[in-house]
Short mmCIF file of C-alpha atoms in Angstrom, two decimals:
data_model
loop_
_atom_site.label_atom_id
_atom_site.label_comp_id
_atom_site.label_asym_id
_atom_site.label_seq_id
_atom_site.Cartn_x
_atom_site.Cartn_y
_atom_site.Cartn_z
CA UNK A 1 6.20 -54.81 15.54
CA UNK A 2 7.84 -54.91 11.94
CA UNK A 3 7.91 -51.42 10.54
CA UNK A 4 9.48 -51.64 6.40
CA UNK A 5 10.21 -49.17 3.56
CA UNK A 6 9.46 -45.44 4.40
CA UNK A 7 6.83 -43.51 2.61
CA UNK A 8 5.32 -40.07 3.33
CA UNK A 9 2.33 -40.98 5.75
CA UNK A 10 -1.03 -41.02 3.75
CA UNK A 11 -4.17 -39.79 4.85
CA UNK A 12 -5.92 -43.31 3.43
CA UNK A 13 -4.26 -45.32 6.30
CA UNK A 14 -5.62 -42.93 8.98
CA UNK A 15 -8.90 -42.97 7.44
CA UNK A 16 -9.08 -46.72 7.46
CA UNK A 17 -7.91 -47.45 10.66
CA UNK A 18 -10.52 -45.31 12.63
CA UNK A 19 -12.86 -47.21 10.98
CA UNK A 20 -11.46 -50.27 12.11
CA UNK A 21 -12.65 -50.96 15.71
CA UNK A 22 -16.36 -49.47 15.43
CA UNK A 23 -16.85 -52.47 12.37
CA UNK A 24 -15.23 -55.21 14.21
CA UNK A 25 -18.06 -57.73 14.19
CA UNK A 26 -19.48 -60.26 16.86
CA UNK A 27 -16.72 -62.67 15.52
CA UNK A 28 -13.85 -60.33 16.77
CA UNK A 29 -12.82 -59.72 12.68
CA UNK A 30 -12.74 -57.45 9.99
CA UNK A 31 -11.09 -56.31 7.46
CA UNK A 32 -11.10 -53.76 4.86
CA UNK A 33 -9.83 -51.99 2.11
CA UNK A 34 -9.33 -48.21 0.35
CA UNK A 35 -7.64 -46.27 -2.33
CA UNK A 36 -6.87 -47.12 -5.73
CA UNK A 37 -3.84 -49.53 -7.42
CA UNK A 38 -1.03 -48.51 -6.60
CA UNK A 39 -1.95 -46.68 -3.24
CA UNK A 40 -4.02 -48.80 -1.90
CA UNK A 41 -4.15 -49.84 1.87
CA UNK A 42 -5.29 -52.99 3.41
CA UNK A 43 -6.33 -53.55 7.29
CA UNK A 44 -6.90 -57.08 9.28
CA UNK A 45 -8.51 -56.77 13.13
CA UNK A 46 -8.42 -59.98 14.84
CA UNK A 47 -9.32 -60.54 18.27
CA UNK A 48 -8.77 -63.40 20.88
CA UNK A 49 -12.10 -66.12 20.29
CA UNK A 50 -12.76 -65.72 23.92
CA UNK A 51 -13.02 -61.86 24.12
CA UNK A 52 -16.58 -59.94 24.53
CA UNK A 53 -17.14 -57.62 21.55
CA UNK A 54 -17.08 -54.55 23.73
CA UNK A 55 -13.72 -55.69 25.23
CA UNK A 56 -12.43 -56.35 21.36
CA UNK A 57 -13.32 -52.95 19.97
CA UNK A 58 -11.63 -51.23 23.24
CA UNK A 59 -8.79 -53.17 22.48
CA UNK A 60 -8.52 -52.56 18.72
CA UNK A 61 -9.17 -48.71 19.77
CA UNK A 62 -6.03 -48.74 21.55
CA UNK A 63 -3.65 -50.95 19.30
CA UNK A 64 -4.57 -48.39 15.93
CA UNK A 65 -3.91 -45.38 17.93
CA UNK A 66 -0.85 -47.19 19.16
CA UNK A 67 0.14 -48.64 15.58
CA UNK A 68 -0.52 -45.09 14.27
CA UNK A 69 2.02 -43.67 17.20
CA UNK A 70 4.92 -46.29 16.61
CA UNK A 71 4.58 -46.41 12.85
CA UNK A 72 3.76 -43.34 11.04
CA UNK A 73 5.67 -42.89 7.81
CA UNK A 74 5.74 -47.21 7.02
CA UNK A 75 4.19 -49.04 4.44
CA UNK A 76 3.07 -51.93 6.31
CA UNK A 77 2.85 -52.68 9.76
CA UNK A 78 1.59 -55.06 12.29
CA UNK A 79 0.95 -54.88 16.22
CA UNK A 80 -0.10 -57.20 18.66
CA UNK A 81 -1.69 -55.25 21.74
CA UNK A 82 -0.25 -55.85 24.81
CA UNK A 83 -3.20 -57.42 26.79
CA UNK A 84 -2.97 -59.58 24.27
CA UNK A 85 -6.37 -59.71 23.31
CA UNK A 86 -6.37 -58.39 19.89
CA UNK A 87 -3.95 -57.79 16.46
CA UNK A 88 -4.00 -54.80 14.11
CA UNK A 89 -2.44 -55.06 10.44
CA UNK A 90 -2.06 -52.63 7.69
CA UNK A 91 -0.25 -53.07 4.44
CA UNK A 92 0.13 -51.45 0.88
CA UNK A 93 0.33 -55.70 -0.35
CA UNK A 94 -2.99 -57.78 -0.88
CA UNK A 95 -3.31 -59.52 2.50
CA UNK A 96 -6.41 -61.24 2.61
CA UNK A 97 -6.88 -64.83 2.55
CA UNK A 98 -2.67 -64.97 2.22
CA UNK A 99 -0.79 -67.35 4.33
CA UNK A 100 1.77 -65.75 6.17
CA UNK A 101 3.76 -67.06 9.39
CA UNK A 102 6.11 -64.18 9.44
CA UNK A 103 6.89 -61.76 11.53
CA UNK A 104 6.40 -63.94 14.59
CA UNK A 105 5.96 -63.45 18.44
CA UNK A 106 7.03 -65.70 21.16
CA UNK A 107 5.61 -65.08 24.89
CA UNK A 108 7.97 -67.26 26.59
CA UNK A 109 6.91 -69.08 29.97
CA UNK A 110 9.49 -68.89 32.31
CA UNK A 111 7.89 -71.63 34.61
CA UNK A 112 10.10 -75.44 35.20
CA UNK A 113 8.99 -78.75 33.92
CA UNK A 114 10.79 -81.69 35.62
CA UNK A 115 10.26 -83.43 32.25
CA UNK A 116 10.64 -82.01 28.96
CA UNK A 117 9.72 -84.71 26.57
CA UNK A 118 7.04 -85.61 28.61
CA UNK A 119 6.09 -82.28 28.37
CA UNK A 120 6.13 -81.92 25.14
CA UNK A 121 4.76 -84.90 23.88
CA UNK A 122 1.36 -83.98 26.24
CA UNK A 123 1.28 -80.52 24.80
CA UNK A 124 2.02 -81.34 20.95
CA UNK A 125 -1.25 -83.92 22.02
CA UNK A 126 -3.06 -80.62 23.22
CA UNK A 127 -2.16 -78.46 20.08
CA UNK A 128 -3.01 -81.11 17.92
CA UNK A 129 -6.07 -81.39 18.87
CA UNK A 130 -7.20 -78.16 19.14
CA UNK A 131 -5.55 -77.16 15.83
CA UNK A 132 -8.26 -79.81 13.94
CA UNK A 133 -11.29 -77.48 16.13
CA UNK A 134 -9.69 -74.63 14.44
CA UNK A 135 -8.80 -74.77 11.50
CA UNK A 136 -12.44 -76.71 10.43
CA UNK A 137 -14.38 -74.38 12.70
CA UNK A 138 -16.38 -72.51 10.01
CA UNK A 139 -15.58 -69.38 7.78
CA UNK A 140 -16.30 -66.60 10.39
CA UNK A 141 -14.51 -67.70 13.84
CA UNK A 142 -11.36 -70.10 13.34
CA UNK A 143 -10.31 -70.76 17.25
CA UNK A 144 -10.46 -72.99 19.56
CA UNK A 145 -9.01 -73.69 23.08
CA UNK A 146 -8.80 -76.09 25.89
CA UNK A 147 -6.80 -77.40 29.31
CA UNK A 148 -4.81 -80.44 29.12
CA UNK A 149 -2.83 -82.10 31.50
CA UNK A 150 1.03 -82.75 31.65
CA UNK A 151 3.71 -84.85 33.93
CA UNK A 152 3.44 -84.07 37.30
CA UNK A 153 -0.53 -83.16 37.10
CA UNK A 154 0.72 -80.06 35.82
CA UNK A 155 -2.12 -77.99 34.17
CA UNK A 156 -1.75 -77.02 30.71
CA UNK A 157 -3.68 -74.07 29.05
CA UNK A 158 -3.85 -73.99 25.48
CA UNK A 159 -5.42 -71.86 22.41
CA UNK A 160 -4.95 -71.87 18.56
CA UNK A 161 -7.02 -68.93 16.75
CA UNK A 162 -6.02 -67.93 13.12
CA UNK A 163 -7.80 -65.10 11.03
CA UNK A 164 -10.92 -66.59 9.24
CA UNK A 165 -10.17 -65.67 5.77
CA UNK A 166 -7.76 -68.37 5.53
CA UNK A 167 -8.80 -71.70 4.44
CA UNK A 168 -8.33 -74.64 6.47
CA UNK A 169 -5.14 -76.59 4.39
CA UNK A 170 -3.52 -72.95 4.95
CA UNK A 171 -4.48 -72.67 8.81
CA UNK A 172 -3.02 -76.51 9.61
CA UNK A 173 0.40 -75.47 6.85
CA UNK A 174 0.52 -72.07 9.06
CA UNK A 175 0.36 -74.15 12.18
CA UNK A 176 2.70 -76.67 11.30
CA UNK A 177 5.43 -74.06 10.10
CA UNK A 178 4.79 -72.27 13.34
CA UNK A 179 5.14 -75.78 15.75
CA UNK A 180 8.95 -76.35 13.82
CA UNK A 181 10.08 -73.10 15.22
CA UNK A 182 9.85 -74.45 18.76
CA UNK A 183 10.86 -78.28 17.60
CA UNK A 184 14.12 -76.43 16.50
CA UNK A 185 14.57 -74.50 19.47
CA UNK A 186 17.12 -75.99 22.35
CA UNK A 187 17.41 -75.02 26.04
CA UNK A 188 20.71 -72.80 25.97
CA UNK A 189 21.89 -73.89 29.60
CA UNK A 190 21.59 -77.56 28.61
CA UNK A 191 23.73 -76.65 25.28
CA UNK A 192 26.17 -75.85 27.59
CA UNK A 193 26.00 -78.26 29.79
CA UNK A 194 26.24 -80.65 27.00
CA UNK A 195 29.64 -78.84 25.58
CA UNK A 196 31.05 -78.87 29.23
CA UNK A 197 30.24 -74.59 29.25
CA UNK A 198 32.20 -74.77 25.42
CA UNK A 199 35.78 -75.87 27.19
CA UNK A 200 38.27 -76.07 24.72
CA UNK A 201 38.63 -79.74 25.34
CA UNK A 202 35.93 -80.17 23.19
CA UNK A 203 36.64 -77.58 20.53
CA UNK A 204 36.28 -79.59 16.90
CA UNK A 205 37.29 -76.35 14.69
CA UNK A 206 37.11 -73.07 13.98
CA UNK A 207 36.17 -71.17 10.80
CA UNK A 208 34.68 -67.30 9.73
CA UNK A 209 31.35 -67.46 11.60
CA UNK A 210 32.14 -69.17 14.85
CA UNK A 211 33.96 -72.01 17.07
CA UNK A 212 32.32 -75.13 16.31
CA UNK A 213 32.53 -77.71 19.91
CA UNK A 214 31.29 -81.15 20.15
CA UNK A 215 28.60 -81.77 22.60
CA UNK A 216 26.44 -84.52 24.25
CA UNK A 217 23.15 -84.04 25.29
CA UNK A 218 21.26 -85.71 28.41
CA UNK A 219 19.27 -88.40 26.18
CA UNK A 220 23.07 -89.48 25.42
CA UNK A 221 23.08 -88.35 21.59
CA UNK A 222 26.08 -86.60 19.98
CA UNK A 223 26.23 -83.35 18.64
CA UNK A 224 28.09 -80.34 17.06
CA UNK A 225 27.69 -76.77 18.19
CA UNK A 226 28.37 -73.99 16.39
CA UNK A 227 28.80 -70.80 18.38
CA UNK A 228 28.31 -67.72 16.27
CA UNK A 229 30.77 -65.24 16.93
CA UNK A 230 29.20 -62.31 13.84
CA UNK A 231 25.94 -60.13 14.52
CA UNK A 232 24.25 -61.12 11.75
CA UNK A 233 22.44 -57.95 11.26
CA UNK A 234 18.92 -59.92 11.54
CA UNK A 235 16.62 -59.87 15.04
CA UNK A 236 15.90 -63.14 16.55
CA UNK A 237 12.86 -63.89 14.83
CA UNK A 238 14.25 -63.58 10.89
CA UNK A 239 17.01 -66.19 12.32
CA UNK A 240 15.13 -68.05 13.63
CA UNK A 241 12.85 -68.21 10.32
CA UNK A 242 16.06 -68.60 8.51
CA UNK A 243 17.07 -71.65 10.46
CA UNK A 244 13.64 -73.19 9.96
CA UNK A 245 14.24 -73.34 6.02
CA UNK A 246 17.76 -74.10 6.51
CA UNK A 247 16.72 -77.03 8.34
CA UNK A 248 14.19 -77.96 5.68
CA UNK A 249 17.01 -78.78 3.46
CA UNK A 250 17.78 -82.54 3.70
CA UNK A 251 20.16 -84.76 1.71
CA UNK A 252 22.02 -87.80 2.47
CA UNK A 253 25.57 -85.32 1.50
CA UNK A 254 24.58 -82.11 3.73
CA UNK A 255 24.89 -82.44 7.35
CA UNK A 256 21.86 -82.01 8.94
CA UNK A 257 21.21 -78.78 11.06
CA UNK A 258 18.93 -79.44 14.30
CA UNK A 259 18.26 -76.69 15.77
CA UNK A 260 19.82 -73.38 17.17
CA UNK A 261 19.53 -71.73 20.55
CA UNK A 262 19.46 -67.96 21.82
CA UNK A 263 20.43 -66.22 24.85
CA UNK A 264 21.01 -62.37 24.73
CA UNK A 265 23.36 -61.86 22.33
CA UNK A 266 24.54 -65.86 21.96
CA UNK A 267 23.26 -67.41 18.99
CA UNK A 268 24.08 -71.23 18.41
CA UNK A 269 23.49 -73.73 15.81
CA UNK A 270 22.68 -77.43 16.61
CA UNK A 271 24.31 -80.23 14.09
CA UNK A 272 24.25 -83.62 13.54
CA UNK A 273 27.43 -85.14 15.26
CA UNK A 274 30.14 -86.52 12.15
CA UNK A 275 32.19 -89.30 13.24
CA UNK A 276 35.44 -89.02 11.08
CA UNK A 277 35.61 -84.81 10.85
CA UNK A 278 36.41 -83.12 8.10
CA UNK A 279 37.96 -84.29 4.71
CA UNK A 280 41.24 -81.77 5.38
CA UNK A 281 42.69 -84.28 7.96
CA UNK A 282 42.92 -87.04 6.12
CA UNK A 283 44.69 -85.39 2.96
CA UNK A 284 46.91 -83.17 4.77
CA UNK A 285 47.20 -84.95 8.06
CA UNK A 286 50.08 -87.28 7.68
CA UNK A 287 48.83 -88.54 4.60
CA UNK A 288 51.55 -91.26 3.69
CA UNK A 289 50.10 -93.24 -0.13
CA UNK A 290 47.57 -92.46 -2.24
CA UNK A 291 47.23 -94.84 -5.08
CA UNK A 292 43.73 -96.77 -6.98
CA UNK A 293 41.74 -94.08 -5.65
CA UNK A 294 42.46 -94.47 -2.16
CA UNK A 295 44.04 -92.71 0.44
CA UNK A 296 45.28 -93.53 3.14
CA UNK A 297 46.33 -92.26 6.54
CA UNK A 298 48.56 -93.23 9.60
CA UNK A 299 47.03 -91.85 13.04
CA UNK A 300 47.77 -92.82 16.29
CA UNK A 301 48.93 -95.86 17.33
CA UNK A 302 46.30 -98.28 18.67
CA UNK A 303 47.23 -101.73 18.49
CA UNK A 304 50.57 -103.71 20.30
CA UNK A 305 51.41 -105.08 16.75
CA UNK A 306 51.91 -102.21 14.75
CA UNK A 307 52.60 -98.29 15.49
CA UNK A 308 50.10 -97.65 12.37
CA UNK A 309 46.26 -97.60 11.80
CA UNK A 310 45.43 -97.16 8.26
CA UNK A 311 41.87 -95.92 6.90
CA UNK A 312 40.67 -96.53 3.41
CA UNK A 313 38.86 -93.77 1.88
CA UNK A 314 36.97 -94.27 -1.83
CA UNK A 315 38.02 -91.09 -3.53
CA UNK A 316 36.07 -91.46 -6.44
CA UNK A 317 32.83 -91.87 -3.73
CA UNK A 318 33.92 -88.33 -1.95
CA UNK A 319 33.51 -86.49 -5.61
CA UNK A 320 30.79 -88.27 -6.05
CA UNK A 321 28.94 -87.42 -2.57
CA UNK A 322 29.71 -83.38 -2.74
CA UNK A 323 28.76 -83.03 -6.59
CA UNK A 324 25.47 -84.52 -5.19
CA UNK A 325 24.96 -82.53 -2.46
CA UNK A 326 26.07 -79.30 -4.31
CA UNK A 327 23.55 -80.49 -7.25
CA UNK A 328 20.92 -80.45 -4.51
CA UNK A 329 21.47 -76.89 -3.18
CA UNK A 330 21.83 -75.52 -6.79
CA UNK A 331 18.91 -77.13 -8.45
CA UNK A 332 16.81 -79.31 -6.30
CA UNK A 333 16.57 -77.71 -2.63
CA UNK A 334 13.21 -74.81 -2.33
CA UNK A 335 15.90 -72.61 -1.57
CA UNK A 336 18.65 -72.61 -4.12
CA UNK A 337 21.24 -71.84 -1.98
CA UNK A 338 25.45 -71.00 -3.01
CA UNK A 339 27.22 -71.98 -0.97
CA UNK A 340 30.00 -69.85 -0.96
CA UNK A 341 32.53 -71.63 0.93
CA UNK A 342 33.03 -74.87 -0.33
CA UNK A 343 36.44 -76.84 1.01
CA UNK A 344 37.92 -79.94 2.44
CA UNK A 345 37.66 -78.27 5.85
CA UNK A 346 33.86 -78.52 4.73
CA UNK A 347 33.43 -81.71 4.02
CA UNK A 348 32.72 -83.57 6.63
CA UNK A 349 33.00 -87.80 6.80
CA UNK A 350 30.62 -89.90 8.50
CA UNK A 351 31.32 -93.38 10.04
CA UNK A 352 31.31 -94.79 6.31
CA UNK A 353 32.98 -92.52 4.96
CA UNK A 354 30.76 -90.45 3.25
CA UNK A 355 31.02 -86.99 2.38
CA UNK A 356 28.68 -84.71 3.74
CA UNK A 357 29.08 -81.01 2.96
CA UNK A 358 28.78 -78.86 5.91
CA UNK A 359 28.55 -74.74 6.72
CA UNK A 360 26.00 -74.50 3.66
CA UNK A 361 23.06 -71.81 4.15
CA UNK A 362 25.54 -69.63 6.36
CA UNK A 363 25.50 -66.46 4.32
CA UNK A 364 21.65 -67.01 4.74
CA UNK A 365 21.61 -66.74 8.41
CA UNK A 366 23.41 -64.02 8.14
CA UNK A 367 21.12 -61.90 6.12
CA UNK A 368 22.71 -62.34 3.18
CA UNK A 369 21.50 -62.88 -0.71
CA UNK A 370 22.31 -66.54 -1.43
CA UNK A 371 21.15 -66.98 -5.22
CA UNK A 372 23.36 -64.80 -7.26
CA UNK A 373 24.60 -61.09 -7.61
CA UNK A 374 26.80 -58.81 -6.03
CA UNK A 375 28.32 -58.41 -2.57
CA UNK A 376 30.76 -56.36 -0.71
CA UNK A 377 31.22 -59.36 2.05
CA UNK A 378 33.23 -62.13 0.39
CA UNK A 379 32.44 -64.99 2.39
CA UNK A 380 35.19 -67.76 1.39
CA UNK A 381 38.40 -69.02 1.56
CA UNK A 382 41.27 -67.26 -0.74
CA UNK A 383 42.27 -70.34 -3.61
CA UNK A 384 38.82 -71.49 -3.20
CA UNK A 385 37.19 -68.79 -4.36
CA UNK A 386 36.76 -68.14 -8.45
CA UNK A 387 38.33 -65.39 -9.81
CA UNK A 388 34.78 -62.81 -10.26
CA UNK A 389 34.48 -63.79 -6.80
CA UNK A 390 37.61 -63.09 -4.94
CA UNK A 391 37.81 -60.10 -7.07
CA UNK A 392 34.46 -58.29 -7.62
CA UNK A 393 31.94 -59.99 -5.50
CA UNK A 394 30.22 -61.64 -7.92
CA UNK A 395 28.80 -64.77 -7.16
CA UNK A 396 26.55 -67.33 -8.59
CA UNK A 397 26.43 -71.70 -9.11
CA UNK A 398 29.37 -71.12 -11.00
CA UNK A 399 31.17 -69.82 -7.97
CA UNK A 400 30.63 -73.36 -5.98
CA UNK A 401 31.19 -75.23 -9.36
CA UNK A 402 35.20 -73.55 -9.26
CA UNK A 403 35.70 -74.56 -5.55
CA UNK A 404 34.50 -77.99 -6.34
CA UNK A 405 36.95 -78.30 -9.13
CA UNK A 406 40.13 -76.68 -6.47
CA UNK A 407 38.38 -79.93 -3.93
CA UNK A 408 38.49 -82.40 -6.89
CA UNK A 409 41.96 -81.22 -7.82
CA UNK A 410 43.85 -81.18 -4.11
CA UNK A 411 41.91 -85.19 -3.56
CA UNK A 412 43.51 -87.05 -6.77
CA UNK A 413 46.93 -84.69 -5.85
CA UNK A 414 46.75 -85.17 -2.15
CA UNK A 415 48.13 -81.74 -2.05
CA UNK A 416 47.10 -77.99 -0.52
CA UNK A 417 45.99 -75.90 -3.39
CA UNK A 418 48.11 -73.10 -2.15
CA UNK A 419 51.16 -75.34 -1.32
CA UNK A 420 51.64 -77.46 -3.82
CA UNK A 421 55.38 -79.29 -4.10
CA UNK A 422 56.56 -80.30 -7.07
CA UNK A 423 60.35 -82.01 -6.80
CA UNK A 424 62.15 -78.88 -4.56
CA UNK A 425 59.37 -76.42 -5.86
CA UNK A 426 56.46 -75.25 -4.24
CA UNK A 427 54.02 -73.99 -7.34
CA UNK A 428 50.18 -73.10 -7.22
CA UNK A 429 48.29 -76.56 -7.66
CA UNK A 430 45.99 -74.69 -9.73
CA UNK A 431 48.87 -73.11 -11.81
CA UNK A 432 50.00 -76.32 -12.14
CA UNK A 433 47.13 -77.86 -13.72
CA UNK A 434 46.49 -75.34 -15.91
CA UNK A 435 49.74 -75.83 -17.14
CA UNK A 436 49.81 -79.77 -17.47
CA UNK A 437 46.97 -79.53 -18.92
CA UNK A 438 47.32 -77.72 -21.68
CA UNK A 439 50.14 -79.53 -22.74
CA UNK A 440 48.08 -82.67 -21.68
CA UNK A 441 50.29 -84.00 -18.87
CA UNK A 442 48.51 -84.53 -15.40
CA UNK A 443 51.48 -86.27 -14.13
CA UNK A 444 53.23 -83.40 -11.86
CA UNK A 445 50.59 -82.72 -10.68
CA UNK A 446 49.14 -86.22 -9.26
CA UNK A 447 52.35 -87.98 -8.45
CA UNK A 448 52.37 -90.82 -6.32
CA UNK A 449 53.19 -91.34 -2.39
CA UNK A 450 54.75 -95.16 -2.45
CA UNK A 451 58.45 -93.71 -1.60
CA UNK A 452 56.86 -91.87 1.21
CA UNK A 453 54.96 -95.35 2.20
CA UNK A 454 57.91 -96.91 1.90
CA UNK A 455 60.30 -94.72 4.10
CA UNK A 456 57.65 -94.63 6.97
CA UNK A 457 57.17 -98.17 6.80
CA UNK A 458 61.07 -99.31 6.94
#
């Protein structure tokens, strides 16, 4: 149940409620209205399709006296009874005819499959199937059910019902939002399995909201798990409609999200597996010349001939890759999301070296506003973050747009933005540049690694 804001109760919701189960009609639905704008309340009764009228009003009996026990002083409130057999809804919003796929409830089946993608490919068939019966079923009962079989001759009992006031392009969106949910959803125990039960030998990083460990899964395909180590402050079902829109958001620069996974209190998130890690380790990880826009780094030796491997790296493409993935989250994505935390130790390179930002929508999934305003939980890393930031909590696209310009500044330098060397001194890169460049001299602060090159290589 999802109880909201707290009002004095109101004798209009009592009234309409009792009125609820003795109007119910042969369809198993009604709904119904009373008061006046502003105080007006709303009611939905739904019943199972396959329910006898005298079993539905019984049931809708119980669930309003129930709602009415659970929820007296809310504004809105929904309950599904526990036979399952029937749904009561009241609200002080216009609900009628509205698509809405939130709050959700999962009865999970705690039964084995030997197969899951066999599984699931025979029940998506079944749900498919009978969400076309449903949703075009006529305007007074939208449900329909059926048995199907999966691997192993294992039976398979299915049934999609959806209230009848909703129109059949809403029923099939509802539906489809509803099927990601469990698309995005990964076994935890094979998670585990996958990261070796998260051994440190395959810890990639760690960072403000969790250890991130690189994983393989049975179907051999790489990935990168993120185990949350915050309580977000939300209940499993607004994460797991946070992830969902999080993992709507898709762009050649943004690593892509797959899924997450629950157990108890363990909350994981399921990435895309990035060959060459994170930007940070190939500017401050031995980074010997950087000249022409490219960088270069020695890592460990791997051929007889020579004690140094060198990778090329297209600066000017890196820029160009996170301004276009930051462009997208700012202006583009359904969302508009901030990202907050934007760093080399965010940017992530895949196996062309491409720059694909990383950690975006976090402040989301953790209940947080992610447009623009205030907050007392600076999310961020200090010499990242702009000033209003760091300093008040304020926070908008102009917050990402300073961190980008820090990124921008420690590529062409090669150089921490907190440990900047010049000659013997260490200065503040970004002290530095404001400095050079108001006397219009970038020189200090972008000087060039050949000696270094040179001294390695001798």
């Amino acid at each position: 149940m999802v109880i909201t804001q707290v009002i004095a109760p109101t004798e209009l919701t009592y009234t309409l409620l009792s009125s609820v189960s003795s109007n119910i009609d042969s369809n198993g639905f009604y709904n119904t209205s009373i008061g006046d704008i502003p105080d007006r309340v709303y009611s939905i009764a739904l019943c199972r399709g396959d329910v006898q009228l005298d079993t539905c009003r019984s049931c809708i009996n119980n669930a309003t006296r129930t709602i009415l026990q659970l929820c007296p002083y809310q504004k809105k409130a929904i309950l599904w009874d526990r036979s399952d057999k029937c749904m009561i809804r009241y609200s002080n919003n216009y609900i009628f005819g509205t698509l809405e796929t939130f709050p959700q409830f999962y009865g999970w089946n705690v039964k084995n499959v030997t197969s899951k993608e066999e599984f699931n490919k025979d029940l998506k068939t079944l749900l498919d199937s009978l969400r076309s019966q449903a949703a075009y079923g006529g305007s007074l009962k939208k449900f329909a059910a059926a048995i199907g079989t999966g691997p192993d001759i294992l039976t398979i009992y299915g049934l999609e019902q959806c209230t009848p006031d909703l129109t059949s392009d809403d029923y099939v969106q509802a539906d489809n939002e509803i099927s990601t949910v469990e698309t995005l959803h990964y076994d935890f125990g094979t998670i585990r399995a996958a990261t070796d039960n998260f051994s440190d030998a395959n810890k990639l990083g760690q960072g403000g909201f969790g250890i991130v460990y690189k994983g393989k899964l049975p179907n051999g395909q790489k990935i990168a798990v993120k185990r949350l180590s915050m309580n977000s402050g939300q209940g499993d079902v607004e994460f797991k409609n946070e992830v969902v829109l999080v993992a709507r958001l898709q762009h050649r620069n943004l690593v892509r999200l797959l899924g997450f996974s629950l157990q108890g209190s363990e909350r994981l998130l399921i990435y895309e597996f990035v060959n060459n890690g994170s930007l940070d380790h190939f500017l401050f990880g031995n980074i010997l010349f950087e000249a022409n826009n490219i960088f270069y780094n020695k890592l460990a030796t791997r051929i007889q001939l020579s004690d140094h491997v060198w990778i090329g790296i297209d600066a000017t493409n890196i820029i160009g890759g996170v301004a276009r993935g930051i462009l997208y989250l700012h202006e583009d994505s359904r969302l508009r999301i901030i990202h907050r935390d934007l760093k080399a130790g965010n940017v992530l390179l895949d196996e062309e070296m491409n720059a694909k930002i990383s950690d975006f929508g976090m402040a989301r999934l953790f209940g947080q506003d992610q447009t623009q305003g205030n907050t007392s939980r600076v999310v961020g890393t200090y010499g990242y973050m702009a000033p209003e930031y760091a300093l008040h909590g304020q926070f908008s696209s102009k917050s990402d747009v300073f961190s980008f310009g820090v990124l921008v500044l420690e590529i062409i330098s090669g150089q921490k933005i907190n440990s900047f060397q010049n000659g013997e001194n260490v200065e503040d890169l970004l002290s530095c540049a404001w400095e050079n460049w108001h006397w219009r001299n970038s020189s200090k602060c972008n000087r060039s690694r050949i000696e270094d090159l040179l001294r390695i290589l001798a």
